[in-house]
mmCIF file with all atom_site columns, C-alpha atoms in Angstrom:
data_model
loop_
_atom_site.group_PDB
_atom_site.id
_atom_site.type_symbol
_atom_site.label_atom_id
_atom_site.label_alt_id
_atom_site.label_comp_id
_atom_site.label_asym_id
_atom_site.label_entity_id
_atom_site.label_seq_id
_atom_site.pdbx_PDB_ins_code
_atom_site.Cartn_x
_atom_site.Cartn_y
_atom_site.Cartn_z
_atom_site.occupancy
_atom_site.B_iso_or_equiv
_atom_site.pdbx_formal_charge
_atom_site.auth_seq_id
_atom_site.auth_comp_id
_atom_site.auth_asym_id
_atom_site.auth_atom_id
_atom_site.pdbx_PDB_model_num
ATOM 1   C CA . MET A 1 1   ? -0.029  0.181  -0.076  1.00 63.00 ? 160 MET A CA 1
ATOM 2   C CA . PHE A 1 2   ? 2.641   2.754  1.019   1.00 73.00 ? 161 PHE A CA 1
ATOM 3   C CA . THR A 1 3   ? 5.561   1.135  -1.767  1.00 76.00 ? 162 THR A CA 1
ATOM 4   C CA . PRO A 1 4   ? 5.223   3.210  -5.085  1.00 71.00 ? 163 PRO A CA 1
ATOM 5   C CA . LYS A 1 5   ? 3.850   1.844  -8.195  1.00 74.00 ? 164 LYS A CA 1
ATOM 6   C CA . ILE A 1 6   ? 6.472   1.833  -10.983 1.00 72.00 ? 165 ILE A CA 1
ATOM 7   C CA . PRO A 1 7   ? 5.417   1.059  -15.074 1.00 63.00 ? 166 PRO A CA 1
ATOM 8   C CA . PRO A 1 8   ? 5.969   -1.577 -16.357 1.00 61.00 ? 167 PRO A CA 1
ATOM 9   C CA . PRO A 1 9   ? 8.973   -2.157 -18.752 1.00 61.00 ? 168 PRO A CA 1
ATOM 10  C CA . ASP A 1 10  ? 7.482   -2.018 -21.793 1.00 66.00 ? 169 ASP A CA 1
ATOM 11  C CA . THR A 1 11  ? 5.561   1.114  -21.195 1.00 62.00 ? 170 THR A CA 1
ATOM 12  C CA . ALA A 1 12  ? 7.870   3.501  -19.136 1.00 59.00 ? 171 ALA A CA 1
ATOM 13  C CA . PRO A 1 13  ? 9.996   5.224  -21.686 1.00 59.00 ? 172 PRO A CA 1
ATOM 14  C CA . THR A 1 14  ? 13.673  5.201  -21.673 1.00 66.00 ? 173 THR A CA 1
ATOM 15  C CA . PRO A 1 15  ? 15.790  7.207  -20.043 1.00 64.00 ? 174 PRO A CA 1
ATOM 16  C CA . GLY A 1 16  ? 17.172  8.430  -23.657 1.00 67.00 ? 175 GLY A CA 1
ATOM 17  C CA . THR A 1 17  ? 14.428  9.538  -25.151 1.00 65.00 ? 176 THR A CA 1
ATOM 18  C CA . SER A 1 18  ? 11.518  11.785 -24.256 1.00 65.00 ? 177 SER A CA 1
ATOM 19  C CA . LEU A 1 19  ? 7.761   12.470 -24.460 1.00 66.00 ? 178 LEU A CA 1
ATOM 20  C CA . VAL A 1 20  ? 8.190   15.636 -26.047 1.00 68.00 ? 179 VAL A CA 1
ATOM 21  C CA . GLN A 1 21  ? 9.023   15.884 -30.003 1.00 66.00 ? 180 GLN A CA 1
ATOM 22  C CA . PRO A 1 22  ? 11.843  18.283 -31.027 1.00 65.00 ? 181 PRO A CA 1
ATOM 23  C CA . LEU A 1 23  ? 11.120  21.347 -32.647 1.00 68.00 ? 182 LEU A CA 1
ATOM 24  C CA . THR A 1 24  ? 12.065  20.496 -36.628 1.00 71.00 ? 183 THR A CA 1
ATOM 25  C CA . GLY A 1 25  ? 12.487  23.573 -39.337 1.00 69.00 ? 184 GLY A CA 1
ATOM 26  C CA . LEU A 1 26  ? 13.767  26.183 -37.341 1.00 69.00 ? 185 LEU A CA 1
ATOM 27  C CA . VAL A 1 27  ? 16.879  27.861 -37.952 1.00 71.00 ? 186 VAL A CA 1
ATOM 28  C CA . HIS A 1 28  ? 18.405  30.205 -36.318 1.00 68.00 ? 187 HIS A CA 1
ATOM 29  C CA . PRO A 1 29  ? 21.281  32.764 -37.133 1.00 69.00 ? 188 PRO A CA 1
ATOM 30  C CA . PRO A 1 30  ? 24.696  32.360 -35.029 1.00 68.00 ? 189 PRO A CA 1
ATOM 31  C CA . ALA A 1 31  ? 25.412  34.018 -32.213 1.00 72.00 ? 190 ALA A CA 1
ATOM 32  C CA . CYS A 1 32  ? 28.458  35.577 -33.189 1.00 70.00 ? 191 CYS A CA 1
ATOM 33  C CA . THR A 1 33  ? 30.276  36.186 -36.652 1.00 71.00 ? 192 THR A CA 1
ATOM 34  C CA . CYS A 1 34  ? 33.525  34.558 -35.686 1.00 72.00 ? 193 CYS A CA 1
ATOM 35  C CA . HIS A 1 35  ? 32.966  31.597 -37.343 1.00 64.00 ? 194 HIS A CA 1
ATOM 36  C CA . THR A 1 36  ? 34.886  29.464 -34.947 1.00 65.00 ? 195 THR A CA 1
ATOM 37  C CA . THR A 1 37  ? 32.803  25.989 -33.848 1.00 62.00 ? 196 THR A CA 1
ATOM 38  C CA . PRO A 1 38  ? 33.830  24.729 -30.077 1.00 59.00 ? 197 PRO A CA 1
ATOM 39  C CA . ASN A 1 39  ? 35.131  21.846 -28.762 1.00 62.00 ? 198 ASN A CA 1
ATOM 40  C CA . VAL A 1 40  ? 32.597  20.613 -26.325 1.00 60.00 ? 199 VAL A CA 1
ATOM 41  C CA . ALA A 1 41  ? 33.050  16.932 -25.284 1.00 60.00 ? 200 ALA A CA 1
ATOM 42  C CA . PRO A 1 42  ? 30.221  15.316 -25.862 1.00 60.00 ? 201 PRO A CA 1
ATOM 43  C CA . ALA A 1 43  ? 27.201  14.662 -22.818 1.00 63.00 ? 202 ALA A CA 1
ATOM 44  C CA . GLN A 1 44  ? 27.482  11.676 -21.015 1.00 70.00 ? 203 GLN A CA 1
ATOM 45  C CA . THR A 1 45  ? 23.821  10.249 -20.060 1.00 67.00 ? 204 THR A CA 1
ATOM 46  C CA . PRO A 1 46  ? 23.499  9.872  -15.350 1.00 69.00 ? 205 PRO A CA 1
ATOM 47  C CA . VAL A 1 47  ? 23.373  6.332  -14.499 1.00 65.00 ? 206 VAL A CA 1
ATOM 48  C CA . PRO A 1 48  ? 20.055  6.151  -12.736 1.00 69.00 ? 207 PRO A CA 1
ATOM 49  C CA . ALA A 1 49  ? 20.670  5.411  -9.054  1.00 68.00 ? 208 ALA A CA 1
ATOM 50  C CA . ALA A 1 50  ? 19.242  2.473  -7.381  1.00 66.00 ? 209 ALA A CA 1
ATOM 51  C CA . PRO A 1 51  ? 16.187  2.669  -6.014  1.00 70.00 ? 210 PRO A CA 1
ATOM 52  C CA . VAL A 1 52  ? 16.373  2.446  -1.696  1.00 70.00 ? 211 VAL A CA 1
ATOM 53  C CA . ALA A 1 53  ? 14.836  0.053  -0.250  1.00 71.00 ? 212 ALA A CA 1
ATOM 54  C CA . ARG A 1 54  ? 12.116  1.566  2.642   1.00 72.00 ? 213 ARG A CA 1
ATOM 55  C CA . PRO A 1 55  ? 10.889  -1.341 5.016   1.00 73.00 ? 214 PRO A CA 1
ATOM 56  C CA . ALA A 1 56  ? 7.285   -1.779 4.845   1.00 75.00 ? 215 ALA A CA 1
ATOM 57  C CA . ILE A 1 57  ? 5.254   -0.435 7.732   1.00 77.00 ? 216 ILE A CA 1
ATOM 58  C CA . GLN A 1 58  ? 4.370   -3.072 10.162  1.00 79.00 ? 217 GLN A CA 1
ATOM 59  C CA . LEU A 1 59  ? 1.476   -2.149 12.585  1.00 81.00 ? 218 LEU A CA 1
ATOM 60  C CA . THR A 1 60  ? 1.203   -4.068 15.865  1.00 88.00 ? 219 THR A CA 1
ATOM 61  C CA . PRO A 1 61  ? -1.496  -4.425 18.686  1.00 88.00 ? 220 PRO A CA 1
ATOM 62  C CA . GLY A 1 62  ? 0.347   -2.145 20.687  1.00 91.00 ? 221 GLY A CA 1
ATOM 63  C CA . SER A 1 63  ? 1.751   0.016  18.534  1.00 90.00 ? 222 SER A CA 1
ATOM 64  C CA . LEU A 1 64  ? -2.752  0.803  17.107  1.00 91.00 ? 223 LEU A CA 1
ATOM 65  C CA . ILE A 1 65  ? -3.328  1.131  20.884  1.00 93.00 ? 224 ILE A CA 1
ATOM 66  C CA . VAL A 1 66  ? -0.923  3.858  21.164  1.00 93.00 ? 225 VAL A CA 1
ATOM 67  C CA . ALA A 1 67  ? -2.112  5.460  17.906  1.00 92.00 ? 226 ALA A CA 1
ATOM 68  C CA . ALA A 1 68  ? -5.440  5.171  19.360  1.00 94.00 ? 227 ALA A CA 1
ATOM 69  C CA . ALA A 1 69  ? -4.086  7.006  22.535  1.00 95.00 ? 228 ALA A CA 1
ATOM 70  C CA . GLY A 1 70  ? -2.334  9.546  21.176  1.00 95.00 ? 229 GLY A CA 1
ATOM 71  C CA . GLY A 1 71  ? -5.391  10.377 18.655  1.00 95.00 ? 230 GLY A CA 1
ATOM 72  C CA . THR A 1 72  ? -7.609  10.710 21.677  1.00 96.00 ? 231 THR A CA 1
ATOM 73  C CA . ALA A 1 73  ? -5.469  12.816 23.708  1.00 96.00 ? 232 ALA A CA 1
ATOM 74  C CA . MET A 1 74  ? -5.185  15.424 20.673  1.00 96.00 ? 233 MET A CA 1
ATOM 75  C CA . VAL A 1 75  ? -8.709  15.566 20.486  1.00 97.00 ? 234 VAL A CA 1
ATOM 76  C CA . LEU A 1 76  ? -9.293  15.873 24.419  1.00 97.00 ? 235 LEU A CA 1
ATOM 77  C CA . ILE A 1 77  ? -6.462  18.952 23.846  1.00 97.00 ? 236 ILE A CA 1
ATOM 78  C CA . ILE A 1 78  ? -7.477  20.503 21.272  1.00 97.00 ? 237 ILE A CA 1
ATOM 79  C CA . GLY A 1 79  ? -11.544 20.156 22.446  1.00 97.00 ? 238 GLY A CA 1
ATOM 80  C CA . THR A 1 80  ? -10.598 21.514 25.387  1.00 97.00 ? 239 THR A CA 1
ATOM 81  C CA . VAL A 1 81  ? -8.142  24.220 23.633  1.00 97.00 ? 240 VAL A CA 1
ATOM 82  C CA . LEU A 1 82  ? -11.483 25.528 21.758  1.00 97.00 ? 241 LEU A CA 1
ATOM 83  C CA . VAL A 1 83  ? -13.821 25.517 24.591  1.00 97.00 ? 242 VAL A CA 1
ATOM 84  C CA . SER A 1 84  ? -11.940 27.493 26.696  1.00 98.00 ? 243 SER A CA 1
ATOM 85  C CA . MET A 1 85  ? -11.759 30.401 23.909  1.00 97.00 ? 244 MET A CA 1
ATOM 86  C CA . LEU A 1 86  ? -15.415 30.049 23.586  1.00 97.00 ? 245 LEU A CA 1
ATOM 87  C CA . LEU A 1 87  ? -15.945 30.292 26.837  1.00 98.00 ? 246 LEU A CA 1
ATOM 88  C CA . ALA A 1 88  ? -13.758 33.023 27.462  1.00 97.00 ? 247 ALA A CA 1
ATOM 89  C CA . ALA A 1 89  ? -15.356 35.305 23.844  1.00 97.00 ? 248 ALA A CA 1
ATOM 90  C CA . ALA A 1 90  ? -18.317 34.465 25.967  1.00 97.00 ? 249 ALA A CA 1
ATOM 91  C CA . ILE A 1 91  ? -17.911 35.828 29.394  1.00 98.00 ? 250 ILE A CA 1
ATOM 92  C CA . THR A 1 92  ? -15.793 39.316 27.532  1.00 98.00 ? 251 THR A CA 1
ATOM 93  C CA . ALA A 1 93  ? -19.320 39.510 25.943  1.00 97.00 ? 252 ALA A CA 1
ATOM 94  C CA . ALA A 1 94  ? -21.276 39.093 28.465  1.00 97.00 ? 253 ALA A CA 1
ATOM 95  C CA . SER A 1 95  ? -18.436 41.906 31.174  1.00 98.00 ? 254 SER A CA 1
ATOM 96  C CA . VAL A 1 96  ? -19.303 44.713 27.732  1.00 97.00 ? 255 VAL A CA 1
ATOM 97  C CA . ALA A 1 97  ? -22.596 44.415 27.876  1.00 97.00 ? 256 ALA A CA 1
ATOM 98  C CA . VAL A 1 98  ? -23.202 45.007 31.515  1.00 97.00 ? 257 VAL A CA 1
ATOM 99  C CA . CYS A 1 99  ? -20.492 47.849 31.059  1.00 97.00 ? 258 CYS A CA 1
ATOM 100 C CA . ALA A 1 100 ? -23.235 49.276 28.790  1.00 96.00 ? 259 ALA A CA 1
ATOM 101 C CA . VAL A 1 101 ? -26.000 48.892 30.640  1.00 95.00 ? 260 VAL A CA 1
ATOM 102 C CA . VAL A 1 102 ? -24.298 50.548 33.505  1.00 95.00 ? 261 VAL A CA 1
ATOM 103 C CA . LEU A 1 103 ? -23.065 53.432 31.404  1.00 94.00 ? 262 LEU A CA 1
ATOM 104 C CA . ARG A 1 104 ? -26.130 53.773 29.961  1.00 93.00 ? 263 ARG A CA 1
ATOM 105 C CA . SER A 1 105 ? -28.245 54.248 33.155  1.00 92.00 ? 264 SER A CA 1
ATOM 106 C CA . LEU A 1 106 ? -25.597 56.674 34.395  1.00 91.00 ? 265 LEU A CA 1
ATOM 107 C CA . LEU A 1 107 ? -25.887 58.733 31.496  1.00 91.00 ? 266 LEU A CA 1
ATOM 108 C CA . ASN A 1 108 ? -30.069 59.148 31.386  1.00 89.00 ? 267 ASN A CA 1
ATOM 109 C CA . ASN A 1 109 ? -29.385 60.052 35.050  1.00 81.00 ? 268 ASN A CA 1
ATOM 110 C CA . GLN A 1 110 ? -27.628 62.417 34.420  1.00 78.00 ? 269 GLN A CA 1
ATOM 111 C CA . LYS A 1 111 ? -30.252 64.332 31.707  1.00 70.00 ? 270 LYS A CA 1
ATOM 112 C CA . GLY A 1 112 ? -32.680 63.509 34.005  1.00 62.00 ? 271 GLY A CA 1
ATOM 113 C CA . ASN A 1 113 ? -31.356 66.083 36.581  1.00 60.00 ? 272 ASN A CA 1
#
């Protein structure tokens, strides 16, 4: 399940070929007029590295219990943090509402005198 899927050898492109066809019929003018040809060594094709063998993941009953306990702990911790943030917002809103009522009553009392 976790191992890479490699296409069969008959459908996989070979390292020397490309899926993109080269453009033909395009002629570019030379970049300089010195009429010299550089001595360029032929490029060597890189040798593909051997695939790294990875060990398969094996889940034992003990590791499944540890994973389930860790998941439960994460849910409880995240739930506690979210509930405490919601409670802090509710307390702040209630205190602002009480302050607004007190200020309104003080301002109404000043206008009456």
